[in-house]
């Protein structure tokens, strides 16, 4: 999908309206995420501008809106807090270096064409870590919501300091935060269709704060620099390099997942298909440049993307217009954001965290699957209290073990061995059954079907364990589309055991692909050429003659 082709579907009116509308939605979120991350409101705004602009220009989706998101902000906050605590002078530069490295990692994934694999993980794991991120975002905003600076130590530090936070509540800021949340949760649906609730809360509560409180009595954003952002030169530290790489992998991977899941939602609404690899390259370039200019990293944003499509946008022009509108706000009207209370932004961030929680799955997880529910809550708790990589890694590992165990049970049923024509487990024709009946129980008909993966090797071993009771064995691979190495070795053992028991072995293998796989495993060399057949009748006839 070339740049020109992506702009072929321009719907000027819809794209302009989509750009302006999503800019209005992005403004309060960008401010809230910038403040929540600790990098400042300007970092959030420039993140929305730069990530949105370059992802729109170079990404692989026509209508995706990219900006700082709740999950990305949570990771950014953790990285910034950790770096600043250890290196107060260079921590900020190291944090944005991590952002650049995350962007480079995303470009690498897209270049290696790994985009289609990024979202291949169980839904219970995705739900768990997204809900965990929502919980983290809510907990980290408790201190600002109560009118105090966020304590060090992240989630655990905030929970530990909660008694002190509650004992020193600034009721003026708590009131503003509560009013913000009330508007966000209670604004009637008929108004939400015309104006974003975040913008209503931002404007209404800010105006109320100006009327009720002096500038010095509550904490406000303050002045945002009205010029272009300054370059942040990459800064590495030998002691922290490994940690920086890990943080970059976490940030980059989360951005990939967030973006591609949103792109799939966009595809379902537009009936078009995005280019996953190009999207990752575009997002990676956008995040690399965002880090270079000291802006927050971003990813595909579901709310902005859906709104963009619903108001008529059909091309990346809407994303470009959105970035230009936000840039105009920063360069020309930055004074308008100065009186915004910090508590209002904390309220908006809490609302975002609440919406990140996967309420749909949380409410029905216990009804759908007990193991799925356990994985989801386990991943959520590990995300909140341990580490995102540990949470996702363990979640995927345990989910795969459960899936493999279920597949093993199902595939074991496809490994069947009969010697009596009256057994209906194997699909034989009347002629084939008659030939098996003539053998009078001297021939073991070993039938396999479906993909033969490593988990069925034990079933193969069980079925041929009594091979010494027979004079001939027919190994039927007619209905097998694929064999892996473990099963190939299991078949080799079955053939060798049969030959050791002086049992004739006949191989039924009509498919060239399976024959080639067996040849690679050197299994086919164990069976004489005269004993390899492509038709069941011929194999059964040969076995009958050999045992007569």
XYZ file of C-alpha atoms in Angstrom:
548
model
C 0.000 0.000 0.000
C 1.929 3.031 -1.247
C 1.503 6.531 0.177
C -0.364 7.777 -2.907
C -2.750 4.832 -2.957
C -3.682 5.372 0.699
C -4.783 8.929 -0.140
C -6.882 7.846 -3.146
C -10.048 7.499 -1.060
C -10.040 11.114 0.150
C -13.467 12.289 1.250
C -12.583 15.954 1.825
C -15.578 16.880 3.961
C -15.434 13.673 6.036
C -11.654 13.792 6.433
C -11.654 17.431 7.536
C -14.507 16.841 9.972
C -12.799 13.676 11.253
C -9.502 15.514 11.757
C -11.062 18.400 13.678
C -13.296 16.117 15.765
C -10.474 13.772 16.766
C -8.249 16.766 17.578
C -10.907 17.959 20.037
C -11.030 14.477 21.574
C -7.233 14.198 21.714
C -6.563 17.535 23.427
C -7.722 16.677 26.974
C -6.318 13.150 26.736
C -2.915 14.370 25.555
C -2.745 16.878 28.402
C -3.848 14.254 30.942
C -1.379 11.618 29.740
C 1.468 14.131 29.591
C 0.912 15.175 33.195
C 0.260 11.588 34.355
C 3.532 10.380 32.822
C 5.594 12.994 34.643
C 7.029 14.342 31.390
C 4.677 17.340 31.359
C 1.589 18.445 29.452
C 3.691 19.664 26.498
C 5.172 16.161 26.059
C 1.649 14.769 25.804
C 0.583 17.380 23.262
C 3.646 16.941 21.074
C 3.237 13.163 21.350
C -0.299 13.483 19.994
C 0.970 15.725 17.179
C 4.076 13.822 16.109
C 2.857 10.258 16.523
C -0.458 11.139 14.883
C 1.167 12.937 11.935
C 3.899 10.449 11.012
C 1.789 7.340 11.652
C -0.884 8.791 9.353
C 1.679 9.565 6.632
C 3.679 6.340 6.760
C 1.386 3.759 8.401
C -0.564 0.948 6.776
C -4.120 1.913 7.719
C -6.225 4.603 6.070
C -8.260 5.771 9.056
C -6.222 4.861 12.151
C -5.745 7.681 14.668
C -2.510 7.353 16.638
C -1.653 9.211 19.834
C -0.455 8.619 23.411
C -2.698 5.955 24.945
C -3.399 4.779 28.477
C -1.309 1.574 28.226
C 1.655 3.376 26.638
C 1.457 6.120 29.270
C 1.550 3.579 32.106
C 4.776 2.037 30.790
C 6.234 5.475 30.033
C 5.478 6.569 33.605
C 7.234 3.526 35.058
C 10.307 4.025 32.856
C 10.545 7.762 33.588
C 10.099 7.280 37.325
C 12.786 4.576 37.436
C 15.288 6.534 35.333
C 14.812 9.821 37.191
C 15.184 8.108 40.574
C 18.561 6.620 39.611
C 19.900 9.391 37.370
C 18.277 12.766 38.154
C 20.403 14.647 35.630
C 20.242 12.298 32.631
C 17.146 10.249 33.460
C 14.846 12.263 31.181
C 17.173 11.875 28.171
C 17.542 8.148 28.898
C 13.762 7.761 29.041
C 13.273 9.351 25.633
C 16.136 7.214 24.336
C 14.065 4.210 25.407
C 11.184 5.663 23.363
C 13.482 5.923 20.318
C 14.654 2.334 20.839
C 11.030 1.178 21.087
C 10.320 2.895 17.764
C 13.357 1.229 16.180
C 12.136 -2.147 17.505
C 8.728 -1.582 15.901
C 10.385 -0.697 12.583
C 12.414 -3.919 12.835
C 9.272 -6.014 13.465
C 7.569 -4.446 10.444
C 10.643 -4.882 8.234
C 10.874 -8.578 9.196
C 7.152 -8.899 8.315
C 6.204 -10.117 11.797
C 3.125 -7.909 12.114
C 0.648 -10.758 11.654
C 2.136 -12.618 14.626
C 2.000 -9.769 17.144
C -1.642 -10.224 18.118
C -1.562 -14.042 18.084
C -2.074 -14.485 21.807
C -5.025 -15.829 23.817
C -7.748 -13.305 24.564
C -7.589 -14.081 28.287
C -3.968 -12.842 28.294
C -4.791 -9.693 26.285
C -7.758 -8.993 28.564
C -5.676 -9.550 31.697
C -2.805 -7.246 30.841
C -5.090 -4.514 29.442
C -7.216 -4.627 32.609
C -4.030 -4.604 34.696
C -2.862 -1.476 32.903
C -6.251 0.120 33.594
C -5.861 -0.656 37.309
C -2.337 0.799 37.325
C -3.530 4.002 35.644
C -6.317 4.437 38.217
C -4.037 3.778 41.213
C -1.341 6.164 39.967
C -3.920 8.972 39.721
C -5.182 8.624 43.287
C -2.628 11.075 44.701
C -3.263 13.840 42.084
C -6.985 13.290 42.496
C -6.619 13.883 46.244
C -4.654 17.056 45.593
C -1.135 15.813 46.250
C 2.003 14.944 44.317
C 2.369 11.308 43.299
C 4.570 9.368 45.768
C 7.560 7.393 44.518
C 7.405 3.636 44.117
C 4.678 3.334 41.505
C 1.637 1.220 42.395
C 3.075 -0.272 45.587
C 4.385 3.121 46.700
C 0.985 4.741 46.138
C -0.894 2.014 47.999
C 1.606 2.170 50.866
C 1.232 5.952 51.077
C -2.572 5.834 50.828
C -3.207 6.425 54.590
C -1.063 9.595 54.463
C -2.757 10.713 51.230
C -6.192 10.304 52.807
C -5.056 12.154 55.938
C -3.899 15.151 53.913
C -6.661 15.512 51.329
C -6.932 18.844 49.534
C -10.712 19.047 49.432
C -10.756 21.785 46.777
C -8.865 19.612 44.311
C -10.841 16.524 45.323
C -14.029 18.455 44.541
C -12.742 19.377 41.074
C -11.655 15.805 40.399
C -14.998 14.437 41.591
C -16.914 16.911 39.393
C -14.767 15.848 36.426
C -15.554 12.180 37.024
C -19.259 12.961 37.530
C -19.435 14.682 34.126
C -17.479 11.907 32.414
C -19.659 9.124 33.797
C -23.052 10.858 33.905
C -23.160 13.054 30.789
C -26.292 11.916 28.894
C -25.752 9.840 25.768
C -27.592 12.320 23.551
C -24.928 14.953 24.317
C -22.027 12.516 23.940
C -22.960 12.077 20.288
C -22.178 15.727 19.598
C -19.333 16.600 21.969
C -16.684 14.460 23.750
C -17.359 14.187 27.502
C -13.636 14.752 28.193
C -13.812 18.161 26.522
C -17.006 19.073 28.409
C -15.384 18.134 31.724
C -12.133 19.938 30.879
C -13.804 23.217 29.911
C -16.627 23.236 32.471
C -14.572 22.319 35.546
C -11.678 24.582 34.522
C -14.055 27.563 34.225
C -15.601 26.679 37.587
C -12.147 26.478 39.183
C -11.260 29.939 37.847
C -14.439 31.369 39.402
C -14.171 29.577 42.763
C -10.449 29.394 43.512
C -7.464 31.721 43.342
C -4.636 30.736 41.055
C -2.382 29.854 43.978
C -4.848 27.774 45.986
C -4.892 24.761 43.653
C -2.347 23.173 41.352
C -2.709 24.021 37.655
C -0.848 23.010 34.482
C 0.816 26.369 34.121
C 2.387 27.798 31.022
C 3.170 25.458 28.120
C 6.109 26.547 25.919
C 4.643 27.969 22.713
C 7.488 26.991 20.379
C 8.685 23.879 18.645
C 10.029 21.113 20.897
C 13.759 20.813 21.514
C 15.824 17.885 20.295
C 16.697 15.226 22.874
C 20.000 13.606 22.006
C 20.102 9.856 22.691
C 21.815 9.078 25.993
C 22.977 5.614 27.003
C 24.302 4.340 30.300
C 26.363 1.159 30.488
C 24.875 0.162 33.844
C 21.309 0.663 32.623
C 21.676 -0.502 29.021
C 20.110 -3.928 29.570
C 17.212 -2.386 31.485
C 16.770 0.220 28.741
C 16.602 -2.514 26.089
C 14.005 -4.460 28.105
C 11.924 -1.308 28.670
C 12.107 -0.536 24.942
C 10.940 -4.057 24.073
C 8.019 -3.766 26.505
C 7.036 -0.318 25.216
C 7.443 -1.309 21.567
C 5.569 -4.604 21.919
C 2.695 -2.990 23.782
C 2.499 -0.288 21.112
C 2.372 -2.969 18.398
C -0.422 -4.887 20.127
C -2.404 -1.723 20.905
C -2.066 -0.481 17.325
C -2.862 -3.690 15.481
C -5.880 -4.514 17.662
C -7.212 -1.018 16.931
C -6.450 -1.449 13.208
C -8.542 -4.639 13.179
C -11.451 -2.699 14.720
C -11.007 -0.035 12.041
C -11.032 -2.703 9.309
C -14.339 -4.072 10.580
C -15.904 -0.609 10.277
C -14.446 0.380 6.891
C -14.512 -3.092 5.256
C -10.893 -2.581 4.246
C -7.734 -4.406 5.240
C -4.730 -2.688 6.778
C -1.107 -3.610 6.097
C 0.191 -4.785 9.492
C 3.870 -4.649 8.594
C 3.666 -1.180 7.061
C 1.632 0.004 10.049
C 4.369 -1.163 12.421
C 7.025 0.592 10.364
C 4.967 3.809 10.372
C 4.288 3.611 14.110
C 7.955 2.850 14.752
C 9.106 5.879 12.759
C 6.529 8.055 14.561
C 7.680 6.889 18.008
C 11.347 7.211 17.091
C 10.795 10.856 16.091
C 8.601 11.460 19.147
C 11.427 10.309 21.415
C 13.898 12.475 19.509
C 11.777 15.555 20.259
C 10.923 14.694 23.868
C 7.317 13.688 23.195
C 5.276 10.808 24.597
C 5.143 7.576 22.566
C 1.825 6.508 21.134
C -0.164 3.826 19.377
C -3.454 3.352 17.590
C -6.247 4.799 19.748
C -9.576 2.971 19.613
C -11.844 5.878 20.581
C -10.228 8.314 18.160
C -10.192 5.771 15.321
C -13.847 4.790 15.725
C -14.932 8.443 15.959
C -12.820 9.308 12.925
C -14.558 6.649 10.830
C -18.034 7.410 12.149
C -17.870 11.090 11.156
C -16.909 10.218 7.592
C -13.089 10.060 7.370
C -11.811 7.678 4.701
C -8.121 8.537 4.241
C -5.001 9.444 6.253
C -5.752 13.102 5.477
C -7.914 13.172 8.625
C -4.898 12.168 10.757
C -2.775 14.889 9.142
C -5.469 17.545 9.738
C -5.859 16.408 13.348
C -2.106 16.847 13.937
C -2.140 20.310 12.321
C -5.088 21.446 14.484
C -3.292 20.322 17.657
C -0.091 22.019 16.483
C -2.048 25.243 16.019
C -3.272 24.970 19.623
C 0.294 24.567 20.911
C 1.874 27.313 18.802
C -0.907 29.908 18.899
C -3.331 29.207 21.747
C -1.172 27.535 24.408
C -2.267 30.165 26.948
C -5.754 28.620 26.980
C -4.421 25.476 28.685
C -2.592 27.324 31.475
C -5.448 27.466 34.053
C -6.436 23.787 33.726
C -6.356 22.172 37.220
C -4.199 19.100 37.695
C -7.115 17.385 39.445
C -9.205 17.658 36.272
C -6.520 15.879 34.259
C -6.253 13.229 36.986
C -10.014 12.684 36.735
C -9.773 12.260 32.961
C -6.917 9.756 33.379
C -8.942 7.768 35.951
C -11.855 7.658 33.498
C -9.536 6.346 30.774
C -8.199 3.697 33.155
C -11.757 2.669 34.045
C -12.579 2.252 30.349
C -9.405 0.245 29.664
C -10.673 -2.407 32.093
C -12.228 -5.222 30.057
C -15.582 -5.164 31.829
C -17.246 -7.368 29.206
C -14.861 -10.278 29.844
C -14.582 -9.633 33.597
C -18.373 -10.010 33.971
C -18.609 -13.305 32.109
C -15.145 -14.883 32.434
C -16.332 -17.300 35.163
C -19.140 -18.495 32.883
C -16.998 -18.909 29.776
C -13.969 -20.769 31.152
C -12.539 -21.307 34.629
C -8.948 -21.718 33.311
C -9.435 -18.622 31.118
C -10.692 -16.656 34.117
C -7.735 -17.799 36.239
C -5.274 -16.766 33.514
C -6.970 -13.406 33.032
C -6.897 -12.500 36.747
C -3.402 -13.926 37.158
C -2.057 -11.828 34.286
C -3.877 -8.770 35.639
C -2.363 -9.142 39.116
C 1.122 -9.817 37.747
C 0.816 -6.750 35.497
C -0.153 -4.548 38.439
C 2.274 -5.836 41.067
C 5.162 -7.500 39.207
C 5.938 -6.764 35.557
C 4.180 -6.667 32.197
C 6.680 -8.965 30.433
C 6.462 -11.553 33.234
C 2.659 -11.319 33.167
C 2.310 -11.776 29.411
C 5.071 -14.405 29.205
C 3.574 -16.581 31.943
C 0.043 -16.026 30.636
C 0.935 -17.098 27.100
C 2.989 -20.069 28.373
C 0.219 -21.409 30.639
C -2.462 -20.782 27.984
C -0.430 -22.709 25.414
C 0.111 -25.600 27.820
C -3.664 -25.822 28.391
C -4.365 -25.631 24.644
C -1.739 -28.294 23.871
C -3.236 -30.587 26.509
C -6.700 -30.198 24.947
C -5.342 -30.728 21.442
C -3.503 -33.826 22.655
C -6.753 -35.368 23.883
C -8.500 -34.596 20.600
C -5.636 -35.755 18.390
C -5.184 -38.953 20.414
C -8.668 -39.940 19.223
C -7.401 -39.748 15.639
C -4.813 -42.478 16.267
C -6.644 -45.805 15.866
C -5.526 -49.388 15.517
C -7.930 -52.208 14.509
C -7.589 -55.832 13.472
C -11.279 -56.700 13.283
C -13.401 -55.599 10.317
C -16.395 -55.199 12.654
C -14.698 -52.199 14.320
C -16.276 -49.031 12.879
C -13.604 -46.601 14.159
C -11.747 -46.559 10.838
C -13.465 -45.403 7.588
C -13.037 -48.493 5.348
C -15.079 -49.484 2.289
C -16.883 -52.844 2.182
C -14.149 -54.286 -0.034
C -11.427 -53.089 2.337
C -13.271 -54.529 5.328
C -13.621 -57.845 3.556
C -9.871 -57.974 2.952
C -9.149 -57.174 6.613
C -11.647 -59.862 7.680
C -9.863 -62.450 5.506
C -6.674 -61.834 7.495
C -8.357 -63.367 10.579
C -6.895 -60.925 13.105
C -3.292 -61.318 11.936
C -3.083 -57.758 10.513
C -3.020 -54.582 12.630
C -4.475 -51.696 10.648
C -2.913 -48.552 12.122
C -4.936 -45.495 11.029
C -3.909 -41.852 11.632
C -5.848 -38.739 10.581
C -5.509 -34.987 10.916
C -2.326 -32.999 11.689
C 0.111 -35.170 13.605
C 1.857 -32.896 16.125
C 4.224 -33.808 18.965
C 1.416 -34.205 21.501
C 0.115 -37.425 19.849
C 3.403 -39.343 19.980
C 2.356 -41.065 23.229
C -0.925 -42.182 21.669
C 1.035 -43.751 18.783
C 3.257 -45.560 21.269
C 0.219 -46.895 23.186
C -1.537 -48.156 20.064
C 1.409 -50.201 18.727
C 2.510 -51.557 22.127
C 0.938 -54.981 21.391
C 2.497 -55.314 17.929
C 4.032 -58.690 18.792
C 0.524 -60.224 18.649
C 0.286 -59.616 14.893
C 2.073 -60.821 11.768
C 1.627 -57.623 9.717
C 1.061 -53.915 10.363
C -0.374 -51.419 7.880
C 0.517 -47.815 8.695
C -2.183 -45.695 6.993
C -1.286 -42.005 6.508
C -3.906 -41.315 3.818
C -5.708 -38.638 5.867
C -2.646 -36.993 7.448
C -1.823 -33.494 6.066
C 1.211 -32.797 8.268
C 3.720 -34.628 10.464
C 6.175 -33.014 12.850
C 9.573 -34.334 13.953
C 8.337 -35.892 17.210
C 5.619 -37.875 15.443
C 8.114 -38.874 12.744
C 10.340 -40.371 15.436
C 7.327 -42.087 17.044
C 6.473 -43.697 13.676
C 10.115 -44.756 13.300
C 9.928 -46.500 16.692
C 6.649 -48.175 15.727
C 8.178 -49.541 12.504
C 11.351 -50.732 14.255
C 9.333 -52.416 17.039
C 7.236 -54.212 14.433
C 10.299 -55.381 12.529
C 11.957 -56.540 15.759
C 8.821 -58.639 16.386
C 9.210 -60.150 12.862
C 6.059 -58.353 11.763
C 5.680 -57.264 8.116
C 5.301 -53.481 7.800
C 3.292 -51.823 5.008
C 3.153 -48.069 4.538
C 0.124 -46.406 2.979
C 1.273 -42.913 1.948
C -0.470 -41.429 -1.136
C 0.606 -37.793 -0.548
C 3.956 -36.583 -1.869
C 4.238 -33.958 0.902
C 3.983 -36.581 3.665
C 6.339 -38.893 1.784
C 8.903 -36.066 1.566
C 8.570 -35.375 5.302
C 9.080 -39.051 6.135
C 12.073 -39.101 3.805
C 13.636 -36.179 5.705
C 13.143 -38.092 8.964
C 14.692 -41.222 7.258
C 11.531 -43.130 8.233
C 10.630 -44.165 4.710
C 14.021 -45.886 4.337
C 12.943 -48.449 6.959
C 10.174 -49.831 4.739
C 10.986 -51.773 1.517
C 9.785 -50.064 -1.668
C 7.505 -53.025 -2.447
C 5.698 -52.427 0.859
C 4.835 -48.780 0.178
C 1.381 -48.225 -1.361
C -0.931 -45.385 -2.378
C -4.204 -47.425 -2.230
C -5.678 -49.222 0.778
C -6.918 -52.224 -1.140
C -3.463 -52.987 -2.504
C -1.903 -52.655 0.964
C -4.545 -54.893 2.561
C -4.175 -57.463 -0.202
C -0.382 -57.553 0.233
C -0.720 -57.932 4.023
C -3.253 -60.760 3.578
C -0.947 -62.623 1.215
C 1.989 -62.233 3.610
C 0.015 -63.678 6.554
C -1.802 -66.414 4.701
